[in-house]
Amino acid sequence: MILVIVGTLGYPFDRLLRKMDEITPELGEEVVMQLGISEYEPKNTKSFHFESEETLNDLYDRCSLLVCHAGAGTILNGLIRGKSIVLVPRRAEEKEVTNDHQLLLVDKMEKQGKAIGVTDVNGLKEAIFKARGFSSGPAVVDHKLVNYLSDVLLEYSKKC
Amino acid sequence: MKEKSYLIENPEKNLKSYPRSMRKLFFMMAKEKPDVIISTGLGWFDIFVFLLAKLSKSHTIYIESWCRTDSCTGTGNILKHIADEFLVQWPELAEDVEGKVKFRGGVI
């Protein structure tokens, strides 16, 4: 199953959803899409606007491929599960987000070999075929930051 | 350590809740007098939190979002000057603003 996630931002992302819906019959695999506040009504895929964390975690676990906007939470959910990921950055000029920082994150992920990025949705089908079976393996959670914060807290708790 | 939580609505999403959220924030800060405040950012409301923290002499740590790879958020750029520690999650973003912007690891 291919999972499409557009996140919880207060902007629609119809550009991705419309294209995904259009190419679904050619993918030979079930597609489930999360729509957020987008208005587009898919004809070829199962869809929902928002769901509980539990349901989303189950979908992330079961999907074979993740197609999503370049939001931190969504990407991390895919990376920690070692999923194949296709990223479509939201664009400010399309009124899908307030600035273009998603473009830079996609660039970073591509350079690190963690995902395949698509800026023009016409290249989406090709990217999905390319991404199938392509994964950098489950990401290793970096404990350095948490350890650093624990040390700071410990220091302060000693002072009390 | 005992855990306690307060739920304060982010007024960025609903401006009408500003007075209520501010009231809750004042109450929480006065009651708990936190030694350390760690924030991952919640927009402009964060600036009030950090200014109050200055008054109550709490140690403040702001963690910039992992999604910011080459520049900080608007809130981040202001809090760089207010927070005691400013952490970014990409090493290349750690520039030296009063020696404060540091990289101490990211989520992955």
Coordinates of C-alpha atoms in Angstrom, one line a residue:
Chain A
M1 CA 0.0 0.0 0.0
I2 CA 1.3 3.5 -0.9
L3 CA 0.6 6.0 1.8
V4 CA 0.2 9.7 0.9
I5 CA 0.5 12.2 3.8
V6 CA 0.2 16.0 3.5
G7 CA 0.4 16.8 7.2
T8 CA -1.6 19.1 9.4
L9 CA -0.6 22.5 8.1
G10 CA -3.3 25.1 7.6
Y11 CA -2.9 25.1 3.8
P12 CA -4.2 22.7 1.2
F13 CA -1.9 20.5 -1.0
D14 CA -4.3 19.7 -3.9
R15 CA -1.5 19.7 -6.5
L16 CA 0.0 16.5 -5.0
L17 CA -3.4 14.8 -4.2
R18 CA -4.8 15.4 -7.7
K19 CA -1.8 14.0 -9.4
M20 CA -1.6 11.0 -7.1
D21 CA -5.3 10.2 -7.7
E22 CA -4.7 10.5 -11.5
I23 CA -1.8 8.1 -11.6
T24 CA -3.1 5.5 -9.0
P25 CA -4.6 3.2 -11.7
E26 CA -1.2 2.8 -13.2
L27 CA 0.6 2.0 -10.0
G28 CA -0.8 -1.5 -9.5
E29 CA -1.0 -1.0 -5.7
E30 CA -3.6 0.3 -3.3
V31 CA -3.2 4.0 -2.4
V32 CA -4.4 5.6 0.9
M33 CA -4.3 9.4 1.1
Q34 CA -4.4 11.8 4.0
L35 CA -5.9 15.1 2.8
G36 CA -5.5 17.5 5.6
I37 CA -7.6 20.6 4.8
S38 CA -7.3 20.1 1.1
E39 CA -10.6 20.2 -0.8
Y40 CA -9.8 17.7 -3.6
E41 CA -12.0 14.6 -3.5
P42 CA -10.1 11.5 -4.7
K43 CA -11.9 9.1 -7.0
N44 CA -9.4 6.2 -7.2
T45 CA -8.0 6.1 -3.7
K46 CA -9.1 5.6 -0.1
S47 CA -8.8 8.8 1.8
F48 CA -9.3 10.7 5.1
H49 CA -8.7 14.2 6.3
F50 CA -7.2 13.6 9.7
E51 CA -6.8 10.5 11.9
S52 CA -5.6 9.5 15.3
E53 CA -1.9 8.9 16.0
E54 CA -2.6 5.3 16.5
T55 CA -4.3 4.9 13.1
L56 CA -1.5 6.8 11.4
N57 CA 1.2 4.8 13.1
D58 CA -0.5 1.6 11.8
L59 CA -0.6 3.0 8.3
Y60 CA 3.0 4.1 8.4
D61 CA 3.9 0.5 9.6
R62 CA 2.0 -1.2 6.8
C63 CA 2.8 1.0 3.8
S64 CA 5.4 -0.1 1.3
L65 CA 6.1 3.4 0.1
L66 CA 5.5 6.9 1.6
V67 CA 4.7 9.8 -0.7
C68 CA 4.5 13.0 1.3
H69 CA 5.1 16.7 1.8
A70 CA 8.5 17.6 3.2
G71 CA 7.3 18.1 6.8
A72 CA 9.6 17.1 9.6
G73 CA 7.2 14.9 11.5
T74 CA 6.1 13.0 8.4
I75 CA 9.6 12.4 7.1
L76 CA 10.8 11.2 10.5
N77 CA 7.9 8.8 10.7
G78 CA 9.0 7.3 7.4
L79 CA 12.8 7.3 8.2
I80 CA 12.6 5.6 11.6
R81 CA 10.7 2.8 9.9
G82 CA 13.1 2.6 7.0
K83 CA 10.5 3.2 4.4
S84 CA 11.0 4.2 0.7
I85 CA 10.1 7.8 0.6
V86 CA 9.1 10.2 -2.2
L87 CA 9.1 13.8 -1.1
V88 CA 7.1 16.5 -2.8
P89 CA 7.9 19.9 -1.2
R90 CA 5.0 22.4 -0.6
R91 CA 5.7 25.6 -2.5
A92 CA 5.1 29.2 -1.4
E93 CA 4.2 30.3 -4.9
E94 CA 1.4 27.7 -5.1
K95 CA 0.1 29.0 -1.7
E96 CA 0.8 25.5 -0.1
V97 CA 3.0 26.9 2.7
T98 CA 4.4 30.3 3.9
N99 CA 8.0 29.9 2.7
D100 CA 10.1 27.5 0.7
H101 CA 12.1 25.8 3.5
Q102 CA 10.6 22.4 2.4
L103 CA 12.7 22.6 -0.8
L104 CA 15.9 22.8 1.2
L105 CA 14.9 19.9 3.4
V106 CA 14.2 17.8 0.3
D107 CA 17.6 18.7 -1.1
K108 CA 19.2 17.6 2.1
M109 CA 17.4 14.3 2.2
E110 CA 18.3 13.6 -1.4
K111 CA 21.9 14.3 -0.8
Q112 CA 21.9 12.0 2.1
G113 CA 20.3 9.3 0.0
K114 CA 17.3 9.1 2.3
A115 CA 14.5 10.0 -0.1
I116 CA 13.7 10.9 -3.7
G117 CA 12.4 14.4 -4.3
V118 CA 9.9 15.6 -6.9
T119 CA 9.3 19.3 -7.4
D120 CA 7.2 19.0 -10.6
V121 CA 4.3 16.5 -9.9
N122 CA 4.5 15.4 -13.5
G123 CA 7.5 13.4 -12.5
L124 CA 5.7 11.7 -9.6
K125 CA 5.0 8.4 -11.3
E126 CA 8.6 8.0 -12.5
A127 CA 9.8 8.9 -9.0
I128 CA 7.5 6.3 -7.4
F129 CA 8.8 3.5 -9.7
K130 CA 12.4 4.6 -8.9
A131 CA 11.8 4.7 -5.2
R132 CA 10.3 1.3 -4.9
G133 CA 12.6 -0.9 -2.9
F134 CA 15.0 2.0 -2.4
S135 CA 15.6 2.6 1.3
S136 CA 18.5 3.7 3.4
G137 CA 17.3 1.4 6.2
P138 CA 15.7 2.4 9.4
A139 CA 17.3 5.7 10.6
V140 CA 19.2 5.5 13.8
V141 CA 17.8 7.8 16.5
D142 CA 20.5 10.2 17.7
H143 CA 20.6 10.2 21.5
K144 CA 23.2 13.0 21.7
L145 CA 20.6 15.8 22.0
V146 CA 18.5 14.0 24.6
N147 CA 21.6 13.1 26.6
Y148 CA 22.7 16.8 26.5
L149 CA 19.4 18.0 27.8
S150 CA 19.4 15.3 30.5
D151 CA 22.8 16.6 31.6
V152 CA 21.6 20.2 31.8
L153 CA 18.5 19.1 33.8
L154 CA 20.6 17.0 36.2
E155 CA 22.9 19.9 36.8
Y156 CA 20.0 22.1 37.8
S157 CA 18.3 19.5 39.9
K158 CA 21.5 19.2 41.9
K159 CA 21.4 22.9 42.6
C160 CA 17.9 22.7 44.2
Chain B
M1 CA 11.4 13.3 39.2
K2 CA 7.7 14.1 39.4
E3 CA 6.0 15.0 36.2
K4 CA 3.2 17.5 35.9
S5 CA 1.6 18.9 32.8
Y6 CA -0.4 22.0 31.8
L7 CA -2.3 22.2 28.6
I8 CA -2.2 25.7 27.1
E9 CA -3.8 26.4 23.7
N10 CA -1.5 27.8 21.1
P11 CA -3.1 31.2 20.5
E12 CA -1.4 31.4 17.1
K13 CA -4.1 29.0 15.8
N14 CA -7.0 30.9 17.4
L15 CA -6.3 34.6 18.3
K16 CA -9.4 34.8 20.5
S17 CA -7.6 32.4 23.0
Y18 CA -4.7 34.9 23.6
P19 CA -6.0 36.3 26.9
R20 CA -6.9 32.9 28.2
S21 CA -3.5 31.4 27.2
M22 CA -1.6 34.3 28.6
R23 CA -3.5 34.0 31.9
K24 CA -2.7 30.3 32.1
L25 CA 1.0 31.0 31.2
F26 CA 1.3 33.6 34.0
F27 CA -0.3 31.2 36.5
M28 CA 1.9 28.3 35.5
M29 CA 5.1 30.3 35.7
A30 CA 4.2 31.9 39.0
K31 CA 3.2 28.5 40.5
E32 CA 6.0 26.3 39.2
K33 CA 8.9 28.8 39.1
P34 CA 10.8 26.5 36.6
D35 CA 14.6 26.3 36.9
V36 CA 14.9 25.2 33.3
I37 CA 12.6 25.9 30.3
I38 CA 13.0 23.8 27.1
S39 CA 11.0 24.8 24.0
T40 CA 10.8 23.5 20.5
G41 CA 8.9 26.6 19.4
L42 CA 5.3 27.5 19.1
G43 CA 5.4 30.8 17.2
W44 CA 5.1 34.3 18.7
F45 CA 3.7 33.0 21.9
D46 CA 7.1 31.6 22.7
I47 CA 8.5 35.1 22.9
F48 CA 6.2 35.9 25.9
V49 CA 7.3 32.6 27.5
F50 CA 11.0 33.5 27.1
L51 CA 10.6 37.1 28.3
L52 CA 8.7 35.9 31.4
A53 CA 11.5 33.3 31.9
K54 CA 14.0 36.1 31.9
L55 CA 12.1 37.8 34.8
S56 CA 11.9 34.6 36.8
K57 CA 15.6 33.9 36.0
S58 CA 14.8 30.5 34.6
H59 CA 17.5 28.9 32.3
T60 CA 16.0 28.8 28.8
I61 CA 16.8 26.4 26.0
Y62 CA 15.3 26.8 22.5
I63 CA 15.5 23.9 20.1
E64 CA 15.1 24.9 16.4
S65 CA 13.0 22.6 14.3
W66 CA 14.7 19.7 12.5
C67 CA 13.0 20.9 9.3
R68 CA 15.1 24.1 9.2
T69 CA 18.3 23.2 7.4
D70 CA 19.9 26.5 6.4
S71 CA 18.1 29.3 8.2
C72 CA 16.2 29.7 11.4
T73 CA 12.4 30.3 11.9
G74 CA 11.2 33.9 12.5
T75 CA 10.7 33.0 16.2
G76 CA 14.1 31.4 16.3
N77 CA 15.8 34.5 15.0
I78 CA 14.3 36.6 17.8
L79 CA 14.8 34.0 20.5
K80 CA 18.5 33.7 19.5
H81 CA 18.9 37.0 21.5
I82 CA 16.7 36.1 24.4
A83 CA 17.3 32.4 25.1
D84 CA 20.2 31.3 27.3
E85 CA 21.0 28.4 24.9
F86 CA 20.0 28.1 21.3
L87 CA 20.3 24.6 19.7
V88 CA 19.9 23.8 16.0
Q89 CA 19.6 20.3 14.6
W90 CA 22.0 20.6 11.6
P91 CA 25.7 21.3 12.2
E92 CA 25.9 23.6 9.3
L93 CA 23.3 25.9 10.9
A94 CA 25.4 26.4 14.0
E95 CA 26.9 29.8 13.4
D96 CA 28.2 32.0 16.2
V97 CA 25.7 34.5 17.5
E98 CA 27.1 35.6 20.9
G99 CA 28.5 32.0 21.0
K100 CA 25.0 30.8 21.6
V101 CA 23.9 28.9 18.5
K102 CA 25.1 25.4 19.0
F103 CA 24.7 21.9 17.5
R104 CA 24.2 19.2 20.1
G105 CA 22.7 16.5 17.9
G106 CA 19.4 16.2 16.1
V107 CA 16.5 13.9 16.3
I108 CA 18.2 11.4 13.9

